[in-house]
Short mmCIF file of C-alpha atoms in Angstrom, two decimals:
data_model
loop_
_atom_site.label_atom_id
_atom_site.label_comp_id
_atom_site.label_asym_id
_atom_site.label_seq_id
_atom_site.Cartn_x
_atom_site.Cartn_y
_atom_site.Cartn_z
CA MET X 1 13.53 14.30 0.06
CA ALA X 2 11.56 17.27 -0.99
CA LEU X 3 7.97 15.92 -1.53
CA ALA X 4 4.91 17.55 -2.76
CA LYS X 5 1.55 16.23 -3.50
CA ASP X 6 -0.13 19.53 -4.67
CA ALA X 7 -3.13 19.19 -7.04
CA CYS X 8 -2.58 19.90 -10.68
CA PRO X 9 -3.62 23.36 -12.27
CA LEU X 10 -6.39 23.14 -14.76
CA GLN X 11 -4.14 24.39 -17.41
CA THR X 12 -1.81 21.27 -16.83
CA LEU X 13 -4.60 18.78 -17.13
CA TYR X 14 -6.15 20.52 -20.16
CA ALA X 15 -2.61 20.26 -21.85
CA LEU X 16 -2.34 16.62 -20.94
CA THR X 17 -5.90 15.94 -22.21
CA GLN X 18 -5.24 17.78 -25.50
CA ALA X 19 -2.18 15.74 -25.97
CA SER X 20 -4.25 12.47 -25.59
CA LEU X 21 -2.34 11.69 -22.37
CA LEU X 22 -5.52 11.93 -20.27
CA PRO X 23 -9.04 10.82 -21.24
CA ALA X 24 -11.36 13.59 -22.12
CA GLY X 25 -14.63 14.20 -20.44
CA ASN X 26 -15.75 13.49 -16.90
CA ASP X 27 -16.55 9.69 -17.29
CA VAL X 28 -13.01 8.71 -16.19
CA PRO X 29 -12.12 10.32 -12.93
CA LEU X 30 -8.48 10.93 -11.89
CA VAL X 31 -7.32 8.60 -9.08
CA ALA X 32 -4.49 10.71 -7.92
CA GLU X 33 -2.34 13.66 -9.14
CA ALA X 34 0.59 15.86 -8.00
CA CYS X 35 2.17 18.80 -9.71
CA LYS X 36 4.86 21.17 -8.86
CA VAL X 37 7.17 23.80 -10.33
CA TRP X 38 10.77 22.24 -10.41
CA PRO X 39 13.10 24.15 -8.05
CA TYR X 40 15.98 23.07 -10.27
CA ASP X 41 14.48 25.21 -13.09
CA ASP X 42 11.43 27.35 -12.33
CA SER X 43 10.63 27.58 -16.19
CA LEU X 44 9.50 23.94 -15.85
CA SER X 45 6.82 22.01 -13.95
CA LEU X 46 6.31 18.37 -13.15
CA ALA X 47 3.18 16.47 -13.22
CA ALA X 48 2.25 13.02 -12.19
CA VAL X 49 -1.38 11.90 -12.77
CA ALA X 50 -3.05 8.29 -12.56
CA TYR X 51 -6.41 7.28 -14.11
CA PRO X 52 -8.20 3.84 -14.43
CA LEU X 53 -8.08 2.20 -17.82
CA PRO X 54 -11.41 1.29 -19.48
CA ALA X 55 -11.12 -2.49 -18.72
CA SER X 56 -10.73 -1.86 -14.92
CA ASP X 57 -13.29 -2.95 -12.43
CA GLU X 58 -13.72 -1.68 -9.02
CA ASN X 59 -12.01 -4.47 -7.29
CA GLU X 60 -8.78 -4.85 -9.50
CA ARG X 61 -8.16 -1.70 -11.43
CA VAL X 62 -5.32 -1.15 -13.81
CA LEU X 63 -4.22 2.45 -13.63
CA ARG X 64 -2.37 4.52 -16.35
CA LEU X 65 0.37 6.69 -14.71
CA VAL X 66 1.39 9.74 -16.77
CA ILE X 67 4.58 11.54 -15.72
CA ALA X 68 5.28 14.88 -17.64
CA VAL X 69 7.68 17.83 -17.64
CA LEU X 70 5.79 20.93 -18.94
CA GLY X 71 6.61 24.57 -19.57
CA ALA X 72 5.70 26.30 -16.24
CA GLN X 73 3.85 29.31 -18.04
CA GLU X 74 2.36 27.94 -21.18
CA ALA X 75 1.98 24.24 -20.14
CA ASN X 76 3.49 22.93 -23.17
CA ILE X 77 4.52 19.35 -23.01
CA LEU X 78 8.23 18.86 -23.16
CA ALA X 79 8.83 15.32 -22.00
CA VAL X 80 6.55 12.16 -20.97
CA HIS X 81 6.63 8.79 -19.53
CA GLU X 82 3.78 6.39 -19.28
CA THR X 83 3.35 3.19 -17.39
CA ASP X 84 0.59 0.93 -16.14
CA LEU X 85 0.00 0.00 -12.42
CA ALA X 86 -1.99 -3.04 -11.53
CA GLU X 87 -3.91 -2.83 -8.33
CA ASP X 88 -4.33 -5.93 -6.00
CA ALA X 89 -4.48 -6.89 -2.54
CA VAL X 90 -0.89 -5.61 -1.95
CA PHE X 91 -1.01 -2.32 -3.93
CA ALA X 92 -3.73 0.17 -4.24
CA LEU X 93 -2.84 3.79 -5.12
CA ALA X 94 -4.12 6.07 -2.37
CA GLU X 95 -6.17 9.24 -3.21
CA HIS X 96 -3.09 11.45 -2.39
CA GLY X 97 -0.75 8.67 -3.17
CA LEU X 98 1.33 10.28 -5.83
CA LEU X 99 4.15 12.61 -4.45
CA LEU X 100 6.84 14.44 -6.39
CA ASP X 101 10.47 14.28 -4.93
CA THR X 102 12.46 17.21 -6.11
CA ALA X 103 15.55 16.76 -3.92
CA ARG X 104 18.91 17.57 -5.44
CA TYR X 105 19.56 14.24 -7.30
CA ASP X 106 22.43 15.66 -9.40
CA LEU X 107 23.56 12.37 -11.17
CA ALA X 108 26.03 14.02 -13.82
CA ALA X 109 26.89 17.46 -15.06
CA GLY X 110 23.75 19.05 -16.19
CA VAL X 111 21.76 16.05 -15.30
CA ARG X 112 19.29 16.22 -12.25
CA ALA X 113 16.70 13.49 -11.67
CA PHE X 114 13.38 13.92 -10.02
CA GLY X 115 11.29 11.49 -8.21
CA VAL X 116 7.80 10.17 -8.23
CA MET X 117 6.70 8.18 -5.18
CA LEU X 118 3.62 5.81 -5.17
CA ARG X 119 1.90 5.46 -1.72
CA SER X 120 -0.43 2.29 -1.32
CA SER X 121 -3.47 2.22 0.78
CA ALA X 122 -4.03 -1.52 0.34
CA PRO X 123 -4.37 -3.34 3.67
CA GLY X 124 -2.41 -6.36 2.62
CA PRO X 125 -2.60 -9.83 4.20
CA SER X 126 -3.70 -9.90 7.95
CA CYS X 127 -0.58 -11.88 8.98
CA PRO X 128 2.40 -10.86 6.59
CA ASP X 129 5.91 -11.82 6.98
CA GLY X 130 6.80 -8.49 5.37
CA ARG X 131 5.39 -5.51 3.56
CA PHE X 132 6.73 -2.42 1.78
CA ASN X 133 5.37 0.88 0.72
CA ASP X 134 6.31 4.25 -0.74
CA GLU X 135 7.89 3.07 -4.06
CA LEU X 136 10.24 5.83 -5.37
CA THR X 137 11.24 6.04 -9.04
CA LEU X 138 13.84 8.56 -10.27
CA TYR X 139 13.50 9.85 -13.74
CA VAL X 140 16.08 11.70 -15.99
CA ARG X 141 14.99 13.70 -19.03
CA GLU X 142 16.36 12.58 -22.43
CA GLY X 143 14.89 14.80 -25.15
CA ARG X 144 11.11 14.24 -25.09
CA ALA X 145 11.30 11.17 -23.09
CA LEU X 146 11.56 10.64 -19.34
CA ARG X 147 13.67 7.53 -18.45
CA PRO X 148 13.33 5.70 -15.00
CA VAL X 149 16.88 4.88 -13.58
CA PHE X 150 16.18 3.90 -10.00
CA THR X 151 13.10 2.17 -8.36
CA SER X 152 12.75 0.96 -4.88
CA PRO X 153 10.33 1.11 -1.99
CA MET X 154 11.32 3.55 0.69
CA ASP X 155 9.58 1.84 3.49
CA PHE X 156 10.00 -1.82 4.58
CA TRP X 157 8.54 -3.89 7.40
CA ALA X 158 9.58 -7.40 8.26
CA ARG X 159 8.85 -10.21 10.88
CA VAL X 160 12.13 -11.35 12.17
CA GLU X 161 11.07 -13.69 14.89
CA GLY X 162 7.82 -15.07 16.21
CA GLU X 163 4.27 -15.20 14.79
CA PRO X 164 2.02 -11.92 15.39
CA CYS X 165 -1.13 -13.83 14.83
CA SER X 166 -0.61 -16.82 16.85
CA TRP X 167 1.41 -16.04 20.15
CA SER X 168 1.95 -18.70 22.66
CA GLN X 169 3.07 -18.53 26.25
CA GLY X 170 6.63 -17.36 26.57
CA LYS X 171 7.10 -16.60 22.90
CA ARG X 172 8.43 -13.28 21.67
CA LEU X 173 7.82 -11.16 18.55
CA VAL X 174 10.65 -9.37 16.84
CA THR X 175 9.84 -7.06 13.93
CA GLU X 176 11.92 -4.57 11.98
CA GLU X 177 10.94 -1.43 10.01
CA ALA X 178 13.23 0.51 7.80
CA VAL X 179 12.82 3.92 6.18
CA PHE X 180 15.23 4.64 3.33
CA THR X 181 16.80 7.93 2.37
CA ILE X 182 19.04 8.50 -0.64
CA GLY X 183 22.13 10.57 -0.98
CA VAL X 184 24.30 11.31 -4.02
CA GLU X 185 28.10 10.20 -3.65
CA GLN X 186 31.03 11.97 -5.23
CA SER X 187 32.12 8.62 -6.98
CA ALA X 188 30.49 7.61 -10.32
CA HIS X 189 30.07 4.57 -12.58
CA ASN X 190 29.09 4.49 -16.30
CA GLY X 191 28.48 8.31 -16.18
CA PHE X 192 26.20 8.73 -13.30
CA ALA X 193 26.95 9.29 -9.64
CA ASP X 194 26.70 6.41 -7.20
CA LEU X 195 23.76 6.75 -4.62
CA ARG X 196 24.04 5.83 -0.97
CA VAL X 197 20.83 4.29 0.23
CA THR X 198 20.56 4.65 3.99
CA ALA X 199 18.13 2.31 6.10
CA HIS X 200 17.09 3.89 9.26
CA VAL X 201 15.91 0.67 11.08
CA ALA X 202 13.76 0.26 14.19
CA ARG X 203 13.81 -3.19 15.72
CA ILE X 204 10.90 -3.88 18.02
CA GLU X 205 10.86 -6.75 20.51
CA SER X 206 7.75 -7.69 22.59
CA ALA X 207 6.59 -10.76 24.48
CA ALA X 208 3.28 -12.54 24.69
CA THR X 209 3.22 -12.08 28.45
CA SER X 210 3.95 -8.65 28.57
CA GLU X 211 2.68 -5.16 27.38
CA ASP X 212 6.18 -3.84 27.30
CA GLU X 213 8.15 -3.50 24.09
CA THR X 214 11.60 -2.57 23.39
CA THR X 215 12.67 -0.43 20.39
CA VAL X 216 16.36 -0.43 19.33
CA PRO X 217 17.30 1.91 16.44
CA ARG X 218 20.30 1.56 14.06
CA ARG X 219 21.46 2.44 10.83
CA ALA X 220 22.89 0.60 7.78
CA SER X 221 23.48 1.77 4.19
CA ARG X 222 24.49 0.46 0.86
CA VAL X 223 26.04 2.28 -2.26
CA VAL X 224 24.15 1.40 -5.49
CA ARG X 225 25.85 1.92 -8.81
CA TYR X 226 24.57 2.67 -12.31
CA ASP X 227 25.09 -0.11 -14.79
CA GLY X 228 24.54 2.00 -17.92
CA SER X 229 20.68 1.91 -17.98
CA ARG X 230 19.65 1.62 -14.30
CA TYR X 231 20.82 1.50 -10.93
CA ASN X 232 21.44 -1.87 -9.34
CA VAL X 233 19.10 -2.10 -6.46
CA ASP X 234 19.26 -5.93 -5.90
CA ALA X 235 20.80 -5.52 -2.36
CA LEU X 236 17.60 -3.58 -1.54
CA GLU X 237 15.11 -5.90 -2.98
CA ASN X 238 16.58 -9.23 -2.04
CA GLY X 239 15.76 -9.35 1.66
CA PHE X 240 16.39 -6.92 4.58
CA PHE X 241 20.15 -6.45 3.99
CA TRP X 242 20.52 -4.22 6.95
CA THR X 243 19.71 -6.86 9.49
CA GLN X 244 23.13 -8.26 9.33
CA ALA X 245 25.26 -5.95 7.15
CA PRO X 246 27.46 -3.15 8.48
CA GLU X 247 27.20 0.36 6.99
CA ASP X 248 29.33 0.64 3.79
CA LYS X 249 32.25 2.99 3.84
#
């Protein structure tokens, strides 16, 4: 990944406001923002901005997320995608929680995707069985629209064995954390290149009667394919597939 969380130039924010994509005035502060010139084409810039919708309250906000491609010099808006994000105990957008991923996601001839990552600062439950963070969405430009084609968290944690909040004599705790990376394959389906999602896993084992813990690293991966509208990420979302599955060839 090539991640950036740089603040947006005033020219970019002004252009988004003039297009009614951001609220005017200072009554609605921005929650998070990130802007960057696109290395793929330095005549273009990318912007990701989030702000709370009027009906939001301090405890459970609903955010509007605006993703845009603009001209790098004149800040004219070329393509846009808008979506809403509901905050709760599991997800709360961090102050610097928008990051732009401009790695070389060449999905087809003349089609390069870019990513927007959402980083949560929510504490979550005190004794969870699992949690995830760093949700990455890849977008492709189609005329004046930006279309999401891939969405998945890039960081997972799971309790495999034991109970971290209720240890007893002789019991052990086993957890696993996986950080995902994405690579573009030579093979393709339905016009877009396959993506290889690799999980870099750390298995941590500890016992209630000892301060020592053992960390065992390993790696597993899966190839996800484009179905004509989105990449199928069921293997990533339906449990921690890397705990038993070998690496795809």
